[in-house]
Structure formats: C-alpha cells, structure tokens
Short mmCIF file of C-alpha atoms (C1' of nucleotides) in Angstrom, two decimals:
data_model
loop_
_atom_site.label_atom_id
_atom_site.label_comp_id
_atom_site.label_asym_id
_atom_site.label_seq_id
_atom_site.Cartn_x
_atom_site.Cartn_y
_atom_site.Cartn_z
CA MET Z 1131 -81.20 213.91 142.93
CA ALA Z 1132 -81.09 214.13 139.19
CA THR Z 1133 -77.70 214.83 137.64
CA LYS Z 1134 -76.69 215.66 134.11
CA THR Z 1135 -74.56 212.52 133.87
CA ILE Z 1136 -77.04 209.86 134.87
CA LYS Z 1137 -75.50 206.55 135.69
CA LYS Z 1138 -76.80 204.29 133.00
CA VAL Z 1139 -77.21 200.56 133.46
CA ARG Z 1140 -75.74 200.20 130.00
CA ASP Z 1141 -72.98 202.59 129.08
CA ALA Z 1142 -70.66 201.66 126.25
CA ASP Z 1143 -68.11 204.40 126.96
CA ALA Z 1144 -67.93 203.66 130.65
CA THR Z 1145 -67.55 199.92 130.07
CA ARG Z 1146 -64.85 200.49 127.47
CA ALA Z 1147 -63.02 202.77 129.88
CA ARG Z 1148 -63.29 200.26 132.72
CA ILE Z 1149 -61.89 197.53 130.48
CA LEU Z 1150 -59.01 199.76 129.44
CA ALA Z 1151 -58.20 200.63 133.05
CA GLY Z 1152 -58.41 196.99 134.07
CA ALA Z 1153 -56.16 195.96 131.19
CA LYS Z 1154 -53.62 198.60 132.12
CA LYS Z 1155 -53.39 197.26 135.66
CA GLU Z 1156 -53.30 193.62 134.66
CA PHE Z 1157 -50.73 194.03 131.89
CA ALA Z 1158 -48.61 196.27 134.10
CA LYS Z 1159 -48.62 193.64 136.80
CA ASN Z 1160 -48.08 190.51 134.75
CA GLY Z 1161 -46.89 191.60 131.32
CA LEU Z 1162 -48.56 190.71 128.05
CA GLY Z 1163 -47.64 187.03 128.27
CA GLY Z 1164 -48.61 186.71 131.91
CA GLY Z 1165 -51.70 188.93 131.79
CA ARG Z 1166 -55.03 187.11 131.73
CA VAL Z 1167 -58.09 188.21 129.81
CA ASP Z 1168 -60.39 186.70 132.41
CA GLU Z 1169 -58.61 188.70 135.09
CA ILE Z 1170 -59.06 191.90 133.07
CA ALA Z 1171 -62.78 191.23 132.78
CA LEU Z 1172 -62.92 190.68 136.53
CA ARG Z 1173 -61.03 193.91 137.29
CA ALA Z 1174 -63.22 195.86 134.88
CA LYS Z 1175 -66.41 194.31 136.28
CA ALA Z 1176 -67.28 193.54 132.68
CA ASN Z 1177 -68.11 190.37 130.81
CA LYS Z 1178 -65.19 188.91 128.91
CA ARG Z 1179 -67.23 189.00 125.74
CA MET Z 1180 -67.24 192.81 125.92
CA ILE Z 1181 -63.44 192.89 125.72
CA TYR Z 1182 -63.61 191.16 122.37
CA HIS Z 1183 -66.53 193.33 121.34
CA TYR Z 1184 -64.66 196.57 121.97
CA PHE Z 1185 -61.05 195.62 121.31
CA GLY Z 1186 -61.06 192.59 119.03
CA SER Z 1187 -58.21 190.66 120.63
CA LYS Z 1188 -55.86 190.57 123.57
CA GLU Z 1189 -53.07 191.99 121.43
CA ASP Z 1190 -55.17 194.88 120.15
CA LEU Z 1191 -56.23 195.64 123.69
CA PHE Z 1192 -52.59 195.78 124.70
CA ARG Z 1193 -51.82 198.12 121.81
CA THR Z 1194 -54.63 200.44 122.88
CA VAL Z 1195 -53.33 200.49 126.46
CA LEU Z 1196 -49.86 201.40 125.20
CA GLU Z 1197 -51.17 204.23 123.06
CA GLU Z 1198 -53.03 205.58 126.04
CA VAL Z 1199 -50.07 205.62 128.41
CA TYR Z 1200 -47.78 207.24 125.85
CA THR Z 1201 -50.40 209.87 125.10
CA ASP Z 1202 -50.85 210.56 128.79
CA ILE Z 1203 -47.19 211.13 129.60
CA ARG Z 1204 -46.68 213.41 126.62
CA ALA Z 1205 -49.76 215.40 127.52
CA ALA Z 1206 -48.48 215.86 131.07
CA GLU Z 1207 -45.14 216.98 129.69
CA ARG Z 1208 -46.74 219.53 127.43
CA ALA Z 1209 -48.66 220.90 130.40
CA LEU Z 1210 -45.36 221.88 132.02
CA GLU Z 1211 -45.04 224.76 129.55
CA LEU Z 1212 -41.29 224.79 129.79
CA GLU Z 1213 -41.10 227.42 127.08
CA HIS Z 1214 -41.92 230.15 129.57
CA LEU Z 1215 -39.09 229.45 131.99
CA PRO Z 1216 -35.39 230.30 131.96
CA ALA Z 1217 -33.52 227.42 130.34
CA ARG Z 1218 -31.81 226.17 133.47
CA GLU Z 1219 -35.00 226.19 135.52
CA ALA Z 1220 -36.87 224.53 132.67
CA LEU Z 1221 -34.32 221.72 132.47
CA GLU Z 1222 -34.48 221.05 136.20
CA LYS Z 1223 -38.25 221.07 136.06
CA LEU Z 1224 -38.17 218.48 133.25
CA ILE Z 1225 -35.85 216.22 135.25
CA ARG Z 1226 -38.08 216.48 138.32
CA PHE Z 1227 -41.20 215.86 136.26
CA THR Z 1228 -39.76 212.75 134.60
CA TRP Z 1229 -38.77 211.33 137.97
CA ASP Z 1230 -42.09 212.09 139.61
CA TYR Z 1231 -44.08 210.73 136.69
CA TYR Z 1232 -42.27 207.39 136.75
CA LEU Z 1233 -42.66 207.27 140.50
CA LYS Z 1234 -46.38 208.00 140.49
CA ASN Z 1235 -47.19 205.94 137.40
CA PRO Z 1236 -45.17 202.76 137.81
CA GLU Z 1237 -47.34 201.00 135.25
CA PHE Z 1238 -45.83 203.19 132.55
CA ILE Z 1239 -42.43 201.59 133.06
CA THR Z 1240 -43.63 198.00 133.21
CA LEU Z 1241 -45.80 198.42 130.12
CA VAL Z 1242 -42.94 199.90 128.13
CA ASN Z 1243 -40.71 197.06 129.31
CA SER Z 1244 -43.27 194.53 128.21
CA GLU Z 1245 -43.54 196.19 124.80
CA ASN Z 1246 -39.78 196.08 124.36
CA LEU Z 1247 -39.73 192.41 125.29
CA HIS Z 1248 -41.98 192.00 122.28
CA LYS Z 1249 -39.74 194.15 120.10
CA ALA Z 1250 -42.30 196.96 119.94
CA ARG Z 1251 -44.51 195.03 117.56
CA HIS Z 1252 -47.66 196.70 118.88
CA LEU Z 1253 -46.26 200.22 118.74
CA LYS Z 1254 -45.17 199.57 115.16
CA LYS Z 1255 -48.82 199.17 114.23
CA SER Z 1256 -49.76 202.41 115.96
CA GLU Z 1257 -50.05 205.56 113.91
CA LYS Z 1258 -50.53 208.23 116.52
CA ILE Z 1259 -47.27 207.77 118.39
CA GLU Z 1260 -44.60 209.23 116.09
CA LYS Z 1261 -46.12 212.69 115.83
CA LEU Z 1262 -46.45 212.85 119.58
CA PHE Z 1263 -42.70 212.53 120.07
CA LYS Z 1264 -41.57 214.77 117.25
CA ARG Z 1265 -43.09 217.70 119.09
CA PHE Z 1266 -41.43 216.67 122.32
CA VAL Z 1267 -37.93 216.33 120.88
CA SER Z 1268 -38.16 219.69 119.16
CA MET Z 1269 -39.31 221.24 122.42
CA VAL Z 1270 -36.22 219.96 124.22
CA GLY Z 1271 -34.10 221.03 121.24
CA GLY Z 1272 -35.52 224.54 121.58
CA LEU Z 1273 -34.81 224.49 125.29
CA LEU Z 1274 -31.16 223.60 124.65
CA ASP Z 1275 -30.79 226.36 122.06
CA ARG Z 1276 -32.31 228.85 124.44
CA GLY Z 1277 -29.85 227.81 127.15
CA VAL Z 1278 -26.92 228.30 124.80
CA GLN Z 1279 -28.18 231.80 123.92
CA GLU Z 1280 -28.58 232.61 127.59
CA GLY Z 1281 -24.96 231.50 128.02
CA VAL Z 1282 -25.79 228.79 130.57
CA PHE Z 1283 -25.68 225.61 128.43
CA ARG Z 1284 -22.81 224.16 126.43
CA PRO Z 1285 -23.48 224.11 122.69
CA GLY Z 1286 -23.67 220.99 120.53
CA ILE Z 1287 -25.72 218.71 122.77
CA ASP Z 1288 -28.05 216.35 120.91
CA PRO Z 1289 -31.60 216.73 122.27
CA VAL Z 1290 -32.37 213.04 121.68
CA GLN Z 1291 -29.31 211.93 123.67
CA LEU Z 1292 -30.27 214.33 126.44
CA ASN Z 1293 -33.84 213.04 126.50
CA ILE Z 1294 -32.62 209.48 126.69
CA THR Z 1295 -30.23 210.34 129.48
CA ILE Z 1296 -32.83 212.14 131.59
CA ALA Z 1297 -35.23 209.25 131.18
CA ALA Z 1298 -32.51 206.65 131.79
CA LEU Z 1299 -31.45 208.01 135.18
CA GLY Z 1300 -34.94 207.75 136.60
CA TYR Z 1301 -36.23 204.75 134.68
CA TYR Z 1302 -33.39 202.39 135.52
CA TYR Z 1303 -33.49 203.16 139.22
CA LEU Z 1304 -37.23 202.64 139.43
CA THR Z 1305 -37.66 199.67 137.11
CA ASN Z 1306 -34.94 197.82 139.00
CA ARG Z 1307 -36.19 198.87 142.41
CA TYR Z 1308 -36.70 195.26 143.55
CA THR Z 1309 -33.51 193.59 142.34
CA GLY Z 1310 -31.61 196.79 143.16
CA SER Z 1311 -32.76 196.79 146.78
CA ILE Z 1312 -31.46 193.22 147.12
CA VAL Z 1313 -28.11 193.49 145.37
CA PHE Z 1314 -27.21 196.84 146.92
CA GLN Z 1315 -28.71 195.84 150.26
CA ARG Z 1316 -30.50 199.11 150.86
CA ASP Z 1317 -34.15 200.08 150.46
CA LEU Z 1318 -34.09 202.05 147.22
CA MET Z 1319 -37.69 203.15 147.76
CA ALA Z 1320 -37.22 204.72 151.20
CA PRO Z 1321 -38.26 208.40 151.10
CA GLN Z 1322 -34.73 209.60 151.83
CA ALA Z 1323 -33.23 207.31 149.19
CA LEU Z 1324 -35.66 208.70 146.63
CA GLU Z 1325 -34.77 212.28 147.51
CA GLU Z 1326 -31.07 211.53 147.30
CA ARG Z 1327 -31.43 209.85 143.96
CA LEU Z 1328 -33.38 212.74 142.45
CA ALA Z 1329 -30.71 215.18 143.66
CA PHE Z 1330 -28.02 212.95 142.18
CA ASN Z 1331 -29.84 212.83 138.85
CA ILE Z 1332 -30.20 216.60 138.72
CA GLU Z 1333 -26.52 217.03 139.48
CA THR Z 1334 -25.54 214.51 136.81
CA ILE Z 1335 -27.53 216.29 134.12
CA MET Z 1336 -26.49 219.79 135.18
CA ARG Z 1337 -22.83 218.86 135.09
CA LEU Z 1338 -23.39 217.42 131.64
CA VAL Z 1339 -25.29 220.35 130.19
CA CYS Z 1340 -24.30 223.53 132.01
CA VAL Z 1341 -21.30 225.69 131.27
CA ASP Z 1342 -20.84 226.49 134.92
CA PRO Z 1343 -22.43 223.76 137.00
CA MET I 367 -10.36 158.86 117.61
CA ALA I 368 -10.57 158.45 121.32
CA THR I 369 -10.86 161.64 123.36
CA LYS I 370 -10.69 162.30 127.08
CA THR I 371 -14.23 163.68 127.13
CA ILE I 372 -16.18 160.88 125.51
CA LYS I 373 -19.66 161.87 124.46
CA LYS I 374 -21.90 159.85 126.64
CA VAL I 375 -25.42 158.85 125.64
CA ARG I 376 -26.43 159.72 129.16
CA ASP I 377 -24.74 162.67 130.78
CA ALA I 378 -26.47 164.33 133.67
CA ASP I 379 -24.23 167.42 133.75
CA ALA I 380 -24.51 168.02 130.01
CA THR I 381 -28.29 167.64 130.04
CA ARG I 382 -28.62 169.96 133.01
CA ALA I 383 -26.45 172.52 131.25
CA ARG I 384 -28.46 172.26 128.01
CA ILE I 385 -31.69 172.77 129.95
CA LEU I 386 -30.26 175.81 131.70
CA ALA I 387 -29.09 177.32 128.42
CA GLY I 388 -32.45 176.62 126.77
CA ALA I 389 -34.28 178.17 129.71
CA LYS I 390 -32.11 181.28 129.58
CA LYS I 391 -32.99 181.81 125.92
CA GLU I 392 -36.67 181.07 126.32
CA PHE I 393 -37.16 183.22 129.43
CA ALA I 394 -35.10 186.02 127.90
CA LYS I 395 -37.30 185.97 124.81
CA ASN I 396 -40.71 185.60 126.41
CA GLY I 397 -40.36 186.43 130.07
CA LEU I 398 -41.32 184.13 132.92
CA GLY I 399 -45.05 184.37 132.23
CA GLY I 400 -44.67 183.94 128.49
CA GLY I 401 -41.93 181.33 128.56
CA ARG I 402 -43.02 177.75 127.90
CA VAL I 403 -41.57 174.69 129.57
CA ASP I 404 -42.21 172.59 126.47
CA GLU I 405 -40.27 175.09 124.42
CA ILE I 406 -37.35 174.93 126.86
CA ALA I 407 -37.29 171.13 126.54
CA LEU I 408 -37.26 171.50 122.76
CA ARG I 409 -34.43 174.05 122.80
CA ALA I 410 -32.43 171.89 125.19
CA LYS I 411 -33.09 168.72 123.18
CA ALA I 412 -34.15 167.19 126.45
CA ASN I 413 -37.31 165.53 127.64
CA LYS I 414 -39.57 167.81 129.61
CA ARG I 415 -39.53 165.29 132.43
CA MET I 416 -35.83 166.03 132.92
CA ILE I 417 -36.53 169.68 133.63
CA TYR I 418 -38.64 168.70 136.61
CA HIS I 419 -36.10 166.07 137.58
CA TYR I 420 -33.23 168.57 137.74
CA PHE I 421 -34.97 171.80 138.70
CA GLY I 422 -38.22 170.90 140.42
CA SER I 423 -40.43 173.58 138.93
CA LYS I 424 -40.59 176.33 136.34
CA GLU I 425 -40.07 178.94 139.04
CA ASP I 426 -37.01 177.21 140.49
CA LEU I 427 -35.59 176.88 137.00
CA PHE I 428 -36.05 180.61 136.51
CA ARG I 429 -34.31 181.30 139.81
CA THR I 430 -31.35 179.18 138.78
CA VAL I 431 -31.10 181.00 135.44
CA LEU I 432 -31.08 184.33 137.27
CA GLU I 433 -28.35 183.23 139.67
CA GLU I 434 -26.27 182.14 136.72
CA VAL I 435 -26.51 185.40 134.78
CA TYR I 436 -25.74 187.51 137.85
CA THR I 437 -22.76 185.31 138.67
CA ASP I 438 -21.52 185.59 135.10
CA ILE I 439 -21.61 189.38 134.87
CA ARG I 440 -19.91 189.82 138.24
CA ALA I 441 -17.21 187.31 137.26
CA ALA I 442 -16.56 189.20 134.02
CA GLU I 443 -16.35 192.43 136.00
CA ARG I 444 -13.82 190.99 138.40
CA ALA I 445 -11.72 189.82 135.47
CA LEU I 446 -11.24 193.47 134.47
CA GLU I 447 -8.80 193.88 137.37
CA LEU I 448 -9.51 197.58 137.63
CA GLU I 449 -7.35 197.80 140.76
CA HIS I 450 -4.20 197.88 138.65
CA LEU I 451 -5.11 200.89 136.52
CA PRO I 452 -5.04 204.63 137.19
CA ALA I 453 -8.45 205.65 138.53
CA ARG I 454 -9.59 207.60 135.49
CA GLU I 455 -8.67 204.82 133.08
CA ALA I 456 -10.28 202.24 135.36
CA LEU I 457 -13.53 204.21 135.44
CA GLU I 458 -13.67 204.53 131.68
CA LYS I 459 -12.91 200.84 131.32
CA LEU I 460 -15.80 200.02 133.65
CA ILE I 461 -18.19 202.17 131.64
CA ARG I 462 -17.10 200.54 128.39
CA PHE I 463 -17.33 197.08 129.90
CA THR I 464 -20.86 197.67 131.21
CA TRP I 465 -22.01 198.91 127.82
CA ASP I 466 -20.39 196.07 125.89
CA TYR I 467 -21.68 193.44 128.27
CA TYR I 468 -25.29 194.61 127.92
CA LEU I 469 -24.84 194.80 124.18
CA LYS I 470 -23.40 191.31 123.80
CA ASN I 471 -25.63 189.67 126.40
CA PRO I 472 -29.06 191.13 125.77
CA GLU I 473 -30.66 188.30 127.70
CA PHE I 474 -29.20 189.73 130.90
CA ILE I 475 -31.37 192.81 130.58
CA THR I 476 -34.60 191.02 129.70
CA LEU I 477 -34.15 188.51 132.51
CA VAL I 478 -33.55 191.23 135.07
CA ASN I 479 -36.60 193.08 133.76
CA SER I 480 -38.68 189.96 134.10
CA GLU I 481 -37.47 189.45 137.65
CA ASN I 482 -38.39 193.02 138.56
CA LEU I 483 -41.84 192.56 137.06
CA HIS I 484 -42.20 189.81 139.65
CA LYS I 485 -40.82 192.03 142.42
CA ALA I 486 -37.60 190.02 142.69
CA ARG I 487 -39.37 187.16 144.43
CA HIS I 488 -36.93 184.61 143.00
CA LEU I 489 -33.82 186.58 143.89
CA LYS I 490 -35.14 186.97 147.43
CA LYS I 491 -34.92 183.20 147.80
CA SER I 492 -31.36 183.14 146.50
CA GLU I 493 -28.52 183.11 148.98
CA LYS I 494 -25.46 183.52 146.80
CA ILE I 495 -26.34 186.91 145.30
CA GLU I 496 -25.76 189.39 148.13
CA LYS I 497 -22.11 188.50 148.74
CA LEU I 498 -21.42 188.81 145.04
CA PHE I 499 -22.41 192.46 145.00
CA LYS I 500 -20.84 193.50 148.27
CA ARG I 501 -17.43 192.86 146.73
CA PHE I 502 -18.37 194.80 143.63
CA VAL I 503 -19.58 197.91 145.45
CA SER I 504 -16.50 198.00 147.64
CA MET I 505 -14.32 197.69 144.54
CA VAL I 506 -15.96 200.75 142.99
CA GLY I 507 -15.71 202.52 146.34
CA GLY I 508 -11.98 201.83 146.38
CA LEU I 509 -11.70 203.09 142.84
CA LEU I 510 -13.36 206.37 143.81
CA ASP I 511 -11.11 206.81 146.83
CA ARG I 512 -8.06 206.18 144.70
CA GLY I 513 -9.21 208.79 142.20
CA VAL I 514 -9.62 211.35 144.98
CA GLN I 515 -6.10 210.62 146.24
CA GLU I 516 -4.76 210.96 142.71
CA GLY I 517 -6.50 214.32 142.60
CA VAL I 518 -8.64 213.45 139.55
CA PHE I 519 -12.02 212.65 141.15
CA ARG I 520 -14.28 214.85 143.24
CA PRO I 521 -14.66 213.60 146.83
CA GLY I 522 -17.94 212.52 148.40
CA ILE I 523 -19.44 210.48 145.58
CA ASP I 524 -21.53 207.50 146.72
CA PRO I 525 -20.26 204.35 144.98
CA VAL I 526 -23.76 202.84 144.86
CA GLN I 527 -25.19 205.93 143.15
CA LEU I 528 -22.32 205.87 140.70
CA ASN I 529 -22.84 202.19 139.95
CA ILE I 530 -26.51 202.75 139.37
CA THR I 531 -25.79 205.67 137.07
CA ILE I 532 -23.24 203.81 134.95
CA ALA I 533 -25.62 200.89 134.58
CA ALA I 534 -28.62 203.16 133.92
CA LEU I 535 -27.07 204.98 130.97
CA GLY I 536 -26.43 201.76 129.06
CA TYR I 537 -29.34 199.69 130.32
CA TYR I 538 -32.09 202.15 129.48
CA TYR I 539 -30.84 202.77 125.97
CA LEU I 540 -30.57 199.07 125.20
CA THR I 541 -33.66 197.76 126.95
CA ASN I 542 -35.75 200.37 125.15
CA ARG I 543 -34.05 199.88 121.81
CA TYR I 544 -37.29 198.92 120.07
CA THR I 545 -39.72 201.53 121.38
CA GLY I 546 -36.89 204.08 121.35
CA SER I 547 -36.19 203.54 117.66
CA ILE I 548 -39.86 204.21 116.94
CA VAL I 549 -40.51 207.22 119.13
CA PHE I 550 -37.25 208.96 118.27
CA GLN I 551 -37.47 207.86 114.64
CA ARG I 552 -33.85 206.78 114.35
CA ASP I 553 -32.23 203.37 114.39
CA LEU I 554 -30.76 203.27 117.89
CA MET I 555 -28.90 200.05 117.07
CA ALA I 556 -27.02 201.32 114.01
CA PRO I 557 -23.24 200.95 114.56
CA GLN I 558 -22.69 204.70 114.50
CA ALA I 559 -25.56 205.33 116.91
CA LEU I 560 -24.05 202.82 119.33
CA GLU I 561 -20.64 204.46 119.15
CA GLU I 562 -22.14 207.89 119.72
CA ARG I 563 -24.13 206.69 122.67
CA LEU I 564 -21.13 205.09 124.36
CA ALA I 565 -19.14 208.30 123.90
CA PHE I 566 -22.04 210.30 125.36
CA ASN I 567 -22.22 207.97 128.35
CA ILE I 568 -18.51 208.28 129.04
CA GLU I 569 -18.74 212.05 128.86
CA THR I 570 -21.73 212.11 131.19
CA ILE I 571 -19.95 210.07 133.85
CA MET I 572 -16.62 211.87 133.50
CA ARG I 573 -18.28 215.25 133.92
CA LEU I 574 -20.01 213.91 136.99
CA VAL I 575 -16.97 212.37 138.64
CA CYS I 576 -13.86 214.16 137.48
CA VAL I 577 -12.42 217.36 138.96
CA ASP I 578 -11.28 218.54 135.57
CA PRO I 579 -13.32 216.83 132.86
"C1'" DT S 843 -95.04 202.69 121.49
"C1'" DA S 844 -93.06 199.35 118.81
"C1'" DA S 845 -89.03 197.83 116.52
"C1'" DG S 846 -84.41 197.22 115.79
"C1'" DG S 847 -79.99 197.52 117.14
"C1'" DA S 848 -76.65 197.83 120.63
"C1'" DA S 849 -75.12 196.37 125.38
"C1'" DG S 850 -74.58 192.65 128.06
"C1'" DT S 851 -74.41 187.59 129.77
"C1'" DA S 852 -73.66 182.54 130.69
"C1'" DA S 853 -71.98 178.64 129.27
"C1'" DC S 854 -69.30 176.62 126.08
"C1'" DT S 855 -65.08 174.93 122.80
"C1'" DG S 856 -60.71 173.48 121.34
"C1'" DT S 857 -56.19 174.15 122.61
"C1'" DT S 858 -52.33 174.88 125.45
"C1'" DT S 859 -50.22 174.57 129.69
"C1'" DA S 860 -47.42 173.03 133.93
"C1'" DG S 861 -46.67 169.10 136.04
"C1'" DT S 862 -46.57 163.48 136.77
"C1'" DG S 863 -46.89 158.27 136.99
"C1'" DC S 864 -44.62 154.68 135.57
"C1'" DG S 865 -42.00 151.97 132.72
"C1'" DT S 866 -37.39 151.52 130.08
"C1'" DT S 867 -32.44 151.73 129.25
"C1'" DA S 868 -27.72 152.84 130.00
"C1'" DT S 869 -23.77 153.03 133.19
"C1'" DG S 870 -20.61 152.77 136.98
"C1'" DT S 871 -19.33 149.41 140.61
"C1'" DG S 872 -18.63 145.05 143.30
"C1'" DC F 400 -21.14 139.70 134.60
"C1'" DA F 401 -24.91 141.11 137.42
"C1'" DC F 402 -27.29 144.49 139.61
"C1'" DA F 403 -28.45 148.70 141.71
"C1'" DT F 404 -29.02 153.29 140.56
"C1'" DA F 405 -29.48 157.17 138.00
"C1'" DA F 406 -30.77 159.00 133.30
"C1'" DC F 407 -34.31 159.13 130.29
"C1'" DG F 408 -38.89 159.03 127.70
"C1'" DC F 409 -43.88 158.15 126.73
"C1'" DA F 410 -48.22 159.24 127.46
"C1'" DC F 411 -51.16 161.11 130.42
"C1'" DT F 412 -53.99 164.68 133.62
"C1'" DA F 413 -56.31 168.50 135.43
"C1'" DA F 414 -56.49 173.08 135.07
"C1'" DA F 415 -56.12 177.34 132.63
"C1'" DC F 416 -56.45 179.75 128.61
"C1'" DA F 417 -58.10 182.86 124.47
"C1'" DG F 418 -61.80 183.24 121.96
"C1'" DT F 419 -67.00 182.11 120.53
"C1'" DT F 420 -71.97 180.85 120.26
"C1'" DA F 421 -76.36 181.77 121.16
"C1'" DC F 422 -79.06 184.13 123.83
"C1'" DT F 423 -81.42 188.06 126.81
"C1'" DT F 424 -82.10 192.83 128.20
"C1'" DC F 425 -82.16 197.59 127.70
"C1'" DC F 426 -82.24 202.01 125.11
"C1'" DT F 427 -82.98 205.03 121.32
"C1'" DT F 428 -85.74 206.89 117.85
"C1'" DA F 429 -89.00 206.88 114.11
#
DNA sequence: TAAGGAAGTAACTGTTTAGTGCGTTATGTG
DNA sequence: CACATAACGCACTAAACAGTTACTTCCTTA
C-alpha cells in the first residue's frame, strides 16, 4: 500500500528526531554529566557520527533538548485557553494542569534540575526561551486582575510569585518522590497519595489567592 | 607552642573528614555522574588511594555524604527547640529556618536532587535515615496539635503534607534559581527578591494553617 | 541517467576515568 | 628501642568516553 509519507531508508528529519528523543530520555535518566553519547545513539538507532553531524556536540544537543521541553510545556499551557474561563476555575485548571504535566512528563523535571546543576549555562545561550515566558507571566497576571475584578481574588498578588508557588508545590513533591518516600515512610506515588497531594495543593493556592476560600 | 591537638603528619580521622568534605563539594557541584574521584582527592589534599581505603567505592562515598547532610539538617532543626514556643511563632520559625538552611547550604539541595535522579538507591541502603525523620514528623505533628488547642490552627492538617509544603516553597525557588532568573527575567537571588520570597512563603503557609491569618 | 551532495557507517584516536598492586613511612605500644 | 600496624603514595590498568577519519550508499535533480 502506497502512502503519502513513504518510509525512506534515509530520512534526515526522522533521524534527527530520533536522536533528540533518545537524548531526552538519556539525559533525563542520567543527567548531562552521567548521560552517554553512545547510549543516545543506541536509543535513537542512529550512528554516533550522526549526532555530531546534526548537533555539533554533546552540550549543544543538551541545549536543543532543553529548548524542546520548555517549548512543549508552554505550548500545552497555551492550549488550556484559560482566558475563556471564570478566574477561579481558570486558576484551579492551571494548578491541575501543572501537576498533571509534571506527573506525565517526569523528564521535564529531571532535565530542568540538570540544567540548574550547571547554572543554566545552556539556557543562557538560547534565544527563544525568554519570549516564551513573557507571554505566560502576562497571561497569569491577566488572570489575577480578572479575579480581582470579579471580586474573588485578593488584590496585589505578584504573578511571578504565584507562578513559582504553583510550580513549587507540584515540582518538589514529584522531584523528591524517591527520597521523600523513604524519609516519610509512605509511598508518595500511590494513586491515593497523588490525589491527596493535588487536593492539598489546590487548597493551599486557593487560601492564598481567594478572598473567600 | 604546644597544644592539646597536635597536628599529626598522619591522622586518619582528619584525612577521612577532609575526603568527606571534598566529596560533598564535588558531588554538590557536578552530581554523582559528573563528580570525579580524582577531583575529590585534590580538594581533600589526600591521595586517591585513601578514598578507596576509607570508603570502598565512589558510590559508598556518595552514600556517606548523603547520610551526613541529612543528619546535619535534622540536627539543626532539633536545635530550634520549637516545643517551647507558642505554636504560631514556632511555625514561622520553622519556615524561616528551612529557607535559611537551604540558602546557606546550597549543596544540600543539589545532593538531594542527585540522589533522586538515581531513585534514592543510596539512601535505600542507609539504615540511620528513617529514625531521623520519624522524630521530625512527630515534632511537627505535635506543633499542629498544640496550635489547634491554642485555637490558632485549623484542625485536620496532615503534618507530612505540611512539611512537604514548607520545604517545597523554599526548595523549588532555590534549586531553580538559575533557570528561574532567565525565564522570569529577574534576579531571583537579589537580596530584596530573597526577602520578598520568604515573606510570600510565610504568608502562604499561614493562610493555609491558621484559623485567622 | 549521470553526477554530486547528503545520509549513513565502521573502526579508530587520544584522553579521562574508577579502581588497584605494592612498596614506603610514620606512630602507638610492649 | 624495636616492631607491628595503620597511614600514605606512586605508578599502573582496563575500560569507558567524546569526538573524528575515511569511507560507502542512497537520493535528488539537472
């Protein structure tokens, strides 16, 4: 059966994409320092030479992976279209989304951690990131203003602090899932524990933001 | 001048301690995967052979470093003696302490991150950790109960969830200081920014816990 | 359809790495 | 003082590593 997208024996785009996906997995699992180029080639079913052909170096490959994951999460956030919801509903939806995204994309957290271990030196070289976030912060700022007008949110809350707080509540719990399960002696990843935590996070933010929580 | 503690040319305890301190720095800076044993020997002004003599392997050295930093933070927490303060004051003191400790001991955060990247496989082998935390959780539990009796805290708050939340608010901000400063386009580590964040964290927790915030 | 460039490969290089074998030197003890 | 033991250091190994050389194979297009 002939299809429009014939599977080529040689396909630059597909190979590049496989390498990127392989790199994401490998770096997420072992960090930048612990990640192995040979292992990435293996995962991507590509020759190691191709990695250097398409990405130049291990560090540049890591930078590209980072750009991709940041672009992805912001795109998913934009797709929520929070502008069309009442402020309170929109806020709860954002909290739920952030939690679910971290839960379903654990590599996002480990990659960001790895980048911070390296003092964000790869992100510094990236040009496309800053614009991405400006839009996001102003969206949350608009959401807060709208809530104040509706009479449901307290005025004077900094959108950046709120963003950080929403992220923090989910991120910390999930990035420390392993040590946390040991020191607190309970399975933090059990379905019920996850539900409880999300409810706790929503309550924490609502009490912080709402006039009448 | 003769002193009680003569500086010996050969001093097993001192060498062991220097290695441990060097390892803490190196692992904190580069993670377990990126940390180099040769570099640890250099930092510790010890021969690499001694590392294997005292600690057996790189992994066991990492485990020992982890045990040390967890023991240290819990010891500092105990020294707060929160039992002797009114509940509300005690809670605020705990929030401030957590923030300050992360700020002054940034290696704690990076080491814990590294351990979580490796799914806590070193902590799993450690025996002294669990007891350490049991005491801590029950202390916070007692604090919450006391606050309820005093009529200042809401009843029914899970001490583990509260612990996680207090830690999360500081930890996330500080572990993501580098990427955060880029994406939010403000210096998250500026003295004023740090003050503002601590105040925001205290408000978040107080609104969550207190009857009349 | 032929040519030229791009996609892809295997085998290599020089270096770095965790870990060791074995000899040397200081130190507490009888 | 002697001597056993523990502290220490040199110089090595085998493997792993990021990156490269030199080559072959396929695909596009003129």
